[in-house]
CSV table of N, CA and C in Angstrom, one decimal:
chain,number,residue,atom,x,y,z
A,1,MET,N,-18.3,230.3,201.5
A,1,MET,CA,-19.5,230.1,202.3
A,1,MET,C,-20.1,228.8,201.9
A,2,THR,N,-20.1,228.5,200.7
A,2,THR,CA,-20.7,227.3,200.2
A,2,THR,C,-20.0,226.1,200.8
A,3,LEU,N,-18.7,226.1,201.0
A,3,LEU,CA,-18.0,225.0,201.6
A,3,LEU,C,-18.4,224.7,203.0
A,4,ILE,N,-18.6,225.8,203.7
A,4,ILE,CA,-19.1,225.6,205.1
A,4,ILE,C,-20.5,225.1,205.1
A,5,ASN,N,-21.3,225.6,204.3
A,5,ASN,CA,-22.7,225.1,204.3
A,5,ASN,C,-22.7,223.6,203.8
A,6,HIS,N,-21.9,223.3,202.9
A,6,HIS,CA,-21.8,221.9,202.4
A,6,HIS,C,-21.3,221.0,203.6
A,7,ASN,N,-20.3,221.4,204.3
A,7,ASN,CA,-19.8,220.6,205.4
A,7,ASN,C,-20.9,220.5,206.5
A,8,GLN,N,-21.5,221.6,206.8
A,8,GLN,CA,-22.6,221.6,207.8
A,8,GLN,C,-23.8,220.7,207.4
A,9,GLN,N,-24.1,220.8,206.1
A,9,GLN,CA,-25.1,220.0,205.6
A,9,GLN,C,-24.8,218.5,205.6
A,10,SER,N,-23.5,218.2,205.3
A,10,SER,CA,-23.0,216.8,205.4
A,10,SER,C,-23.1,216.3,206.8
A,11,ASP,N,-22.6,217.2,207.8
A,11,ASP,CA,-22.7,216.8,209.2
A,11,ASP,C,-24.1,216.6,209.6
A,12,TYR,N,-25.0,217.5,209.2
A,12,TYR,CA,-26.4,217.4,209.5
A,12,TYR,C,-27.0,216.1,209.0
A,13,MET,N,-26.7,215.8,207.8
A,13,MET,CA,-27.2,214.6,207.2
A,13,MET,C,-26.7,213.3,207.9
A,14,THR,N,-25.4,213.3,208.2
A,14,THR,CA,-24.9,212.2,209.0
A,14,THR,C,-25.5,212.1,210.3
A,15,LEU,N,-25.7,213.2,211.0
A,15,LEU,CA,-26.4,213.2,212.3
A,15,LEU,C,-27.8,212.6,212.2
A,16,VAL,N,-28.5,213.1,211.2
A,16,VAL,CA,-29.9,212.6,211.0
A,16,VAL,C,-29.9,211.1,210.6
A,17,GLU,N,-29.0,210.7,209.8
A,17,GLU,CA,-28.9,209.3,209.5
A,17,GLU,C,-28.7,208.4,210.7
A,18,LYS,N,-27.7,208.9,211.5
A,18,LYS,CA,-27.4,208.1,212.8
A,18,LYS,C,-28.7,208.1,213.7
A,19,GLN,N,-29.4,209.2,213.8
A,19,GLN,CA,-30.6,209.3,214.6
A,19,GLN,C,-31.6,208.3,214.0
A,20,LEU,N,-31.8,208.3,212.7
A,20,LEU,CA,-32.7,207.4,212.1
A,20,LEU,C,-32.4,206.0,212.4
A,21,GLN,N,-31.1,205.6,212.3
A,21,GLN,CA,-30.7,204.2,212.6
A,21,GLN,C,-30.9,203.9,214.0
A,22,LEU,N,-30.7,204.8,214.9
A,22,LEU,CA,-30.9,204.6,216.3
A,22,LEU,C,-32.4,204.4,216.6
A,23,THR,N,-33.3,205.3,215.9
A,23,THR,CA,-34.7,205.1,216.1
A,23,THR,C,-35.2,203.8,215.5
A,24,GLU,N,-34.7,203.4,214.4
A,24,GLU,CA,-35.0,202.1,213.8
A,24,GLU,C,-34.7,200.9,214.7
A,25,SER,N,-33.5,201.0,215.3
A,25,SER,CA,-33.0,199.9,216.2
A,25,SER,C,-33.9,199.9,217.5
A,26,GLN,N,-34.3,201.1,217.9
A,26,GLN,CA,-35.2,201.2,219.1
A,26,GLN,C,-36.5,200.6,218.7
A,27,GLY,N,-37.0,200.9,217.5
A,27,GLY,CA,-38.3,200.4,217.1
A,27,GLY,C,-38.3,198.8,217.0
A,28,VAL,N,-37.1,198.3,216.5
A,28,VAL,CA,-37.0,196.8,216.5
A,28,VAL,C,-37.0,196.2,217.9
A,29,ALA,N,-36.3,196.9,218.8
A,29,ALA,CA,-36.2,196.5,220.2
A,29,ALA,C,-37.6,196.5,220.8
A,30,ILE,N,-38.3,197.6,220.6
A,30,ILE,CA,-39.7,197.8,221.2
A,30,ILE,C,-40.6,196.8,220.6
A,31,ARG,N,-40.5,196.5,219.3
A,31,ARG,CA,-41.4,195.5,218.6
A,31,ARG,C,-41.1,194.1,219.2
A,32,GLY,N,-39.8,193.8,219.5
A,32,GLY,CA,-39.5,192.5,220.1
A,32,GLY,C,-40.0,192.4,221.5
A,33,LEU,N,-39.9,193.5,222.3
A,33,LEU,CA,-40.5,193.6,223.6
A,33,LEU,C,-42.0,193.4,223.6
A,34,TRP,N,-42.7,194.1,222.6
A,34,TRP,CA,-44.1,193.9,222.5
A,34,TRP,C,-44.5,192.5,222.1
A,35,ASP,N,-43.8,191.9,221.2
A,35,ASP,CA,-44.2,190.5,220.8
A,35,ASP,C,-44.0,189.6,222.0
A,36,GLY,N,-42.9,189.8,222.7
A,36,GLY,CA,-42.7,189.0,223.9
A,36,GLY,C,-43.8,189.1,224.9
A,37,MET,N,-44.3,190.3,225.1
A,37,MET,CA,-45.3,190.6,226.1
A,37,MET,C,-46.6,189.9,225.6
A,38,LYS,N,-46.9,190.0,224.3
A,38,LYS,CA,-48.1,189.3,223.8
A,38,LYS,C,-48.0,187.8,224.0
A,39,GLN,N,-46.9,187.3,223.7
A,39,GLN,CA,-46.7,185.8,223.9
A,39,GLN,C,-46.9,185.4,225.4
A,40,MET,N,-46.3,186.2,226.3
A,40,MET,CA,-46.5,185.9,227.7
A,40,MET,C,-47.9,186.0,228.1
A,41,GLN,N,-48.7,187.0,227.6
A,41,GLN,CA,-50.1,187.1,227.9
A,41,GLN,C,-50.9,185.9,227.4
A,42,GLN,N,-50.5,185.4,226.2
A,42,GLN,CA,-51.2,184.3,225.6
A,42,GLN,C,-50.9,183.0,226.5
A,43,ASP,N,-49.6,182.9,226.9
A,43,ASP,CA,-49.2,181.8,227.7
A,43,ASP,C,-49.9,181.8,229.1
A,44,VAL,N,-50.0,182.9,229.7
A,44,VAL,CA,-50.8,183.1,230.9
A,44,VAL,C,-52.2,182.7,230.8
A,45,ASN,N,-52.9,183.2,229.7
A,45,ASN,CA,-54.3,182.9,229.4
A,45,ASN,C,-54.5,181.4,229.3
A,46,GLU,N,-53.6,180.7,228.6
A,46,GLU,CA,-53.7,179.3,228.4
A,46,GLU,C,-53.5,178.6,229.7
A,47,LYS,N,-52.6,179.0,230.6
A,47,LYS,CA,-52.4,178.4,231.9
A,47,LYS,C,-53.6,178.6,232.8
A,48,VAL,N,-54.2,179.8,232.7
A,48,VAL,CA,-55.4,180.1,233.5
A,48,VAL,C,-56.5,179.2,233.1
A,49,GLU,N,-56.7,179.0,231.8
A,49,GLU,CA,-57.8,178.1,231.3
A,49,GLU,C,-57.5,176.6,231.8
A,50,GLU,N,-56.3,176.2,231.7
A,50,GLU,CA,-55.9,174.8,232.2
A,50,GLU,C,-56.3,174.7,233.7
A,51,VAL,N,-55.9,175.7,234.5
A,51,VAL,CA,-56.1,175.7,235.9
A,51,VAL,C,-57.6,175.7,236.2
A,52,GLN,N,-58.4,176.5,235.5
A,52,GLN,CA,-59.8,176.5,235.6
A,52,GLN,C,-60.5,175.2,235.3
A,53,MET,N,-60.0,174.5,234.3
A,53,MET,CA,-60.5,173.2,233.9
A,53,MET,C,-60.2,172.2,235.0
A,54,MET,N,-59.0,172.3,235.6
A,54,MET,CA,-58.6,171.3,236.6
A,54,MET,C,-59.4,171.6,237.9
A,55,VAL,N,-59.6,172.8,238.2
A,55,VAL,CA,-60.4,173.2,239.4
A,55,VAL,C,-61.9,172.6,239.2
A,56,GLN,N,-62.4,172.8,238.0
A,56,GLN,CA,-63.7,172.2,237.7
A,56,GLN,C,-63.8,170.7,237.9
A,57,GLU,N,-62.7,170.0,237.4
A,57,GLU,CA,-62.7,168.6,237.5
A,57,GLU,C,-62.7,168.2,239.0
A,58,VAL,N,-61.9,168.9,239.8
A,58,VAL,CA,-61.9,168.6,241.2
A,58,VAL,C,-63.3,168.9,241.8
A,59,ARG,N,-63.9,170.0,241.5
A,59,ARG,CA,-65.2,170.3,242.1
A,59,ARG,C,-66.2,169.2,241.7
A,60,ASP,N,-66.1,168.8,240.4
A,60,ASP,CA,-67.1,167.8,239.9
A,60,ASP,C,-66.9,166.4,240.6
A,61,SER,N,-65.7,166.2,241.1
A,61,SER,CA,-65.4,164.9,241.7
A,61,SER,C,-65.6,164.8,243.2
A,62,VAL,N,-65.7,165.9,243.9
A,62,VAL,CA,-65.9,166.0,245.3
A,62,VAL,C,-67.3,165.5,245.7
A,63,THR,N,-67.3,164.6,246.6
A,63,THR,CA,-68.6,164.0,247.0
A,63,THR,C,-69.2,164.7,248.3
A,64,LEU,N,-70.4,164.3,248.6
A,64,LEU,CA,-71.1,165.0,249.7
A,64,LEU,C,-70.3,165.0,251.0
A,65,THR,N,-70.5,166.1,251.8
A,65,THR,CA,-69.9,166.2,253.1
A,65,THR,C,-70.7,165.4,254.1
A,66,ASP,N,-70.3,165.2,255.3
A,66,ASP,CA,-71.1,164.5,256.3
A,66,ASP,C,-72.3,165.3,256.6
A,67,ALA,N,-72.3,166.6,256.6
A,67,ALA,CA,-73.4,167.4,256.9
A,67,ALA,C,-74.5,167.3,255.8
A,68,GLU,N,-74.0,167.2,254.5
A,68,GLU,CA,-74.9,167.1,253.4
A,68,GLU,C,-75.5,165.7,253.4
A,69,CYS,N,-74.7,164.7,253.7
A,69,CYS,CA,-75.3,163.3,253.9
A,69,CYS,C,-76.4,163.3,254.9
A,70,TYR,N,-76.1,163.9,256.0
A,70,TYR,CA,-77.2,163.9,257.1
A,70,TYR,C,-78.4,164.6,256.6
A,71,GLN,N,-78.3,165.7,255.9
A,71,GLN,CA,-79.4,166.5,255.4
A,71,GLN,C,-80.2,165.6,254.4
A,72,LEU,N,-79.5,164.8,253.6
A,72,LEU,CA,-80.1,164.0,252.6
A,72,LEU,C,-80.8,162.8,253.3
A,73,GLN,N,-80.2,162.2,254.3
A,73,GLN,CA,-80.8,161.2,255.1
A,73,GLN,C,-82.1,161.7,255.7
A,74,ASP,N,-82.1,162.9,256.3
A,74,ASP,CA,-83.2,163.5,256.9
A,74,ASP,C,-84.3,163.7,255.9
A,75,ALA,N,-84.0,164.2,254.7
A,75,ALA,CA,-85.0,164.4,253.7
A,75,ALA,C,-85.7,163.1,253.3
A,76,VAL,N,-84.9,162.0,253.2
A,76,VAL,CA,-85.4,160.7,252.8
A,76,VAL,C,-86.3,160.2,254.0
A,77,ARG,N,-85.9,160.4,255.2
A,77,ARG,CA,-86.7,160.0,256.3
A,77,ARG,C,-88.1,160.7,256.3
A,78,ILE,N,-88.0,162.0,256.2
A,78,ILE,CA,-89.2,162.8,256.2
A,78,ILE,C,-90.2,162.5,255.0
A,79,ARG,N,-89.6,162.3,253.9
A,79,ARG,CA,-90.4,162.0,252.7
A,79,ARG,C,-91.0,160.6,252.8
A,80,SER,N,-90.3,159.6,253.3
A,80,SER,CA,-90.9,158.3,253.4
A,80,SER,C,-92.0,158.3,254.4
A,81,ILE,N,-91.9,159.0,255.5
A,81,ILE,CA,-93.0,159.1,256.5
A,81,ILE,C,-94.2,159.9,256.0
A,82,THR,N,-93.9,161.0,255.2
A,82,THR,CA,-95.0,161.7,254.6
A,82,THR,C,-95.8,160.9,253.6
A,83,LEU,N,-95.1,160.2,252.8
A,83,LEU,CA,-95.8,159.3,251.8
A,83,LEU,C,-96.6,158.2,252.5
A,84,THR,N,-96.1,157.7,253.6
A,84,THR,CA,-96.8,156.6,254.3
A,84,THR,C,-98.0,157.2,255.0
A,85,ARG,N,-97.9,158.4,255.6
A,85,ARG,CA,-99.0,159.0,256.3
A,85,ARG,C,-100.2,159.3,255.3
A,86,ASP,N,-99.8,159.5,254.1
A,86,ASP,CA,-100.9,159.8,253.1
A,86,ASP,C,-101.7,158.6,252.8
A,87,ARG,N,-101.2,157.4,253.2
A,87,ARG,CA,-101.8,156.1,252.8
A,87,ARG,C,-102.3,155.3,254.1
A,88,TYR,N,-101.6,155.4,255.2
A,88,TYR,CA,-101.9,154.6,256.4
A,88,TYR,C,-101.9,155.5,257.6
A,89,LYS,N,-102.5,155.0,258.6
A,89,LYS,CA,-102.4,155.6,260.0
A,89,LYS,C,-101.3,155.0,260.7
A,90,GLU,N,-100.6,155.7,261.6
A,90,GLU,CA,-99.5,155.2,262.3
A,90,GLU,C,-99.8,153.9,263.1
A,91,THR,N,-101.1,153.8,263.5
A,91,THR,CA,-101.5,152.6,264.2
A,91,THR,C,-101.7,151.4,263.4
A,92,ASP,N,-101.8,151.6,262.1
A,92,ASP,CA,-102.0,150.5,261.1
A,92,ASP,C,-100.7,149.6,261.1
A,93,GLY,N,-100.9,148.3,261.0
A,93,GLY,CA,-99.8,147.3,261.1
A,93,GLY,C,-98.9,147.5,259.9
A,94,LYS,N,-99.3,148.0,258.8
A,94,LYS,CA,-98.5,148.1,257.6
A,94,LYS,C,-97.7,149.4,257.6
A,95,TYR,N,-97.9,150.3,258.6
A,95,TYR,CA,-97.3,151.6,258.6
A,95,TYR,C,-95.8,151.5,258.5
A,96,ASN,N,-95.2,150.8,259.5
A,96,ASN,CA,-93.7,150.8,259.6
A,96,ASN,C,-93.1,150.0,258.4
A,97,GLU,N,-93.8,149.0,257.9
A,97,GLU,CA,-93.3,148.3,256.8
A,97,GLU,C,-93.3,149.2,255.5
A,98,THR,N,-94.4,150.0,255.4
A,98,THR,CA,-94.5,150.9,254.2
A,98,THR,C,-93.5,152.0,254.3
A,99,VAL,N,-93.2,152.5,255.5
A,99,VAL,CA,-92.2,153.5,255.6
A,99,VAL,C,-90.8,153.0,255.1
A,100,GLY,N,-90.5,151.8,255.5
A,100,GLY,CA,-89.3,151.1,255.1
A,100,GLY,C,-89.2,150.9,253.6
A,101,LYS,N,-90.4,150.5,253.0
A,101,LYS,CA,-90.4,150.2,251.6
A,101,LYS,C,-90.2,151.5,250.8
A,102,TYR,N,-90.8,152.6,251.2
A,102,TYR,CA,-90.6,153.9,250.6
A,102,TYR,C,-89.2,154.4,250.7
A,103,ARG,N,-88.7,154.2,251.9
A,103,ARG,CA,-87.3,154.6,252.2
A,103,ARG,C,-86.3,153.9,251.2
A,104,ARG,N,-86.5,152.6,251.2
A,104,ARG,CA,-85.6,151.8,250.3
A,104,ARG,C,-85.8,152.2,248.8
A,105,MET,N,-87.0,152.5,248.4
A,105,MET,CA,-87.3,152.8,247.0
A,105,MET,C,-86.6,154.2,246.7
A,106,ILE,N,-86.8,155.1,247.6
A,106,ILE,CA,-86.2,156.5,247.4
A,106,ILE,C,-84.6,156.3,247.2
A,107,TRP,N,-84.0,155.6,248.2
A,107,TRP,CA,-82.6,155.4,248.1
A,107,TRP,C,-82.2,154.7,246.8
A,108,SER,N,-82.9,153.7,246.4
A,108,SER,CA,-82.6,153.0,245.2
A,108,SER,C,-82.6,153.9,244.0
A,109,LYS,N,-83.7,154.6,243.9
A,109,LYS,CA,-83.9,155.5,242.7
A,109,LYS,C,-82.9,156.6,242.7
A,110,LEU,N,-82.6,157.1,243.8
A,110,LEU,CA,-81.6,158.2,244.0
A,110,LEU,C,-80.2,157.7,243.5
A,111,LYS,N,-79.8,156.5,243.9
A,111,LYS,CA,-78.5,156.0,243.5
A,111,LYS,C,-78.5,155.7,242.0
A,112,VAL,N,-79.6,155.3,241.4
A,112,VAL,CA,-79.7,155.0,240.0
A,112,VAL,C,-79.6,156.4,239.2
A,113,LEU,N,-80.3,157.4,239.7
A,113,LEU,CA,-80.4,158.7,239.1
A,113,LEU,C,-79.0,159.3,239.0
A,114,PHE,N,-78.2,159.2,240.1
A,114,PHE,CA,-76.9,159.8,240.1
A,114,PHE,C,-75.7,158.8,239.8
A,115,SER,N,-76.1,157.6,239.4
A,115,SER,CA,-75.1,156.6,239.0
A,115,SER,C,-74.0,156.4,240.0
A,116,VAL,N,-74.4,156.1,241.3
A,116,VAL,CA,-73.5,155.8,242.4
A,116,VAL,C,-73.9,154.5,243.1
A,117,ALA,N,-72.9,153.9,243.7
A,117,ALA,CA,-73.2,152.7,244.5
A,117,ALA,C,-73.7,153.0,245.9
A,118,LYS,N,-73.2,154.1,246.4
A,118,LYS,CA,-73.7,154.6,247.7
A,118,LYS,C,-74.1,156.0,247.6
A,119,TYR,N,-75.1,156.4,248.3
A,119,TYR,CA,-75.6,157.8,248.2
A,119,TYR,C,-74.6,158.8,248.6
A,120,SER,N,-73.7,158.4,249.5
A,120,SER,CA,-72.6,159.3,250.0
A,120,SER,C,-71.6,159.6,248.9
A,121,HIS,N,-71.7,158.9,247.7
A,121,HIS,CA,-70.8,159.1,246.6
A,121,HIS,C,-71.4,160.1,245.6
A,122,ILE,N,-72.6,160.6,245.9
A,122,ILE,CA,-73.2,161.7,245.1
A,122,ILE,C,-72.3,162.9,245.2
A,123,ARG,N,-72.1,163.5,244.0
A,123,ARG,CA,-71.2,164.7,244.0
A,123,ARG,C,-71.8,165.9,244.6
A,124,ARG,N,-71.0,166.7,245.2
A,124,ARG,CA,-71.5,167.9,245.9
A,124,ARG,C,-72.3,168.8,245.0
A,125,ILE,N,-71.8,168.9,243.7
A,125,ILE,CA,-72.5,169.8,242.8
A,125,ILE,C,-74.0,169.3,242.5
A,126,ASP,N,-74.2,168.0,242.8
A,126,ASP,CA,-75.5,167.4,242.6
A,126,ASP,C,-76.4,167.4,243.9
A,127,PHE,N,-75.9,168.0,245.0
A,127,PHE,CA,-76.6,167.9,246.2
A,127,PHE,C,-78.0,168.5,246.1
A,128,ASP,N,-78.1,169.8,245.6
A,128,ASP,CA,-79.4,170.4,245.5
A,128,ASP,C,-80.4,169.6,244.7
A,129,ASP,N,-79.9,169.0,243.6
A,129,ASP,CA,-80.7,168.2,242.7
A,129,ASP,C,-81.2,166.9,243.5
A,130,SER,N,-80.3,166.4,244.3
A,130,SER,CA,-80.7,165.2,245.1
A,130,SER,C,-81.8,165.5,246.1
A,131,ILE,N,-81.6,166.6,246.8
A,131,ILE,CA,-82.6,167.0,247.8
A,131,ILE,C,-84.0,167.3,247.1
A,132,TYR,N,-83.9,168.0,245.9
A,132,TYR,CA,-85.2,168.2,245.2
A,132,TYR,C,-85.8,166.9,244.8
A,133,PHE,N,-85.0,165.9,244.3
A,133,PHE,CA,-85.5,164.6,243.9
A,133,PHE,C,-86.3,164.0,245.0
A,134,VAL,N,-85.6,164.0,246.2
A,134,VAL,CA,-86.2,163.3,247.4
A,134,VAL,C,-87.6,164.0,247.8
A,135,LYS,N,-87.5,165.3,247.8
A,135,LYS,CA,-88.7,166.1,248.3
A,135,LYS,C,-89.9,166.0,247.3
A,136,ASP,N,-89.5,165.7,246.0
A,136,ASP,CA,-90.5,165.6,245.0
A,136,ASP,C,-90.8,164.2,244.6
A,137,PHE,N,-90.2,163.2,245.3
A,137,PHE,CA,-90.4,161.8,245.0
A,137,PHE,C,-91.8,161.3,245.1
A,138,ARG,N,-92.3,160.6,244.0
A,138,ARG,CA,-93.6,160.0,244.0
A,138,ARG,C,-93.4,158.6,243.6
A,139,PRO,N,-93.8,157.6,244.5
A,139,PRO,CA,-93.6,156.2,244.1
A,139,PRO,C,-94.4,155.8,242.9
A,140,GLU,N,-95.5,156.5,242.6
A,140,GLU,CA,-96.3,156.2,241.4
A,140,GLU,C,-95.5,156.3,240.1
A,141,ASP,N,-94.5,157.2,240.1
A,141,ASP,CA,-93.6,157.4,238.9
A,141,ASP,C,-92.8,156.1,238.7
A,142,TYR,N,-92.6,155.2,239.6
A,142,TYR,CA,-91.7,154.1,239.5
A,142,TYR,C,-92.4,152.7,239.6
A,143,ILE,N,-93.7,152.7,239.6
A,143,ILE,CA,-94.5,151.5,239.8
A,143,ILE,C,-95.1,151.1,238.5
């Protein structure tokens, strides 16, 4: 009986050892798969960051649309007339001259503020700030 038990025990130990080796090799394969997935995730995250930076660069470089240019022109027109009406009557001879002077001053200061040669080169992301600047413009701040 001892011989049979010894053979059974030996077979059992061999079987357990083979199962252990199989489990270890599966563990190595799973670890390799896991490490590969982590690397892929890191690579994807880096690419997403690169794309986000490129999109932001494009957004930052896009200039005003025609509609935004028109809105800005209208704001400058309204502001120059409002400033002139505060100082002169429309029948006064200096009225039109003063409207033009204020208009040129607003455009000039706007281009300096946004570092552009033409107002149409103002970046779209600066559109709201440019409208605010025009609506809040006071010539006294520049004289």
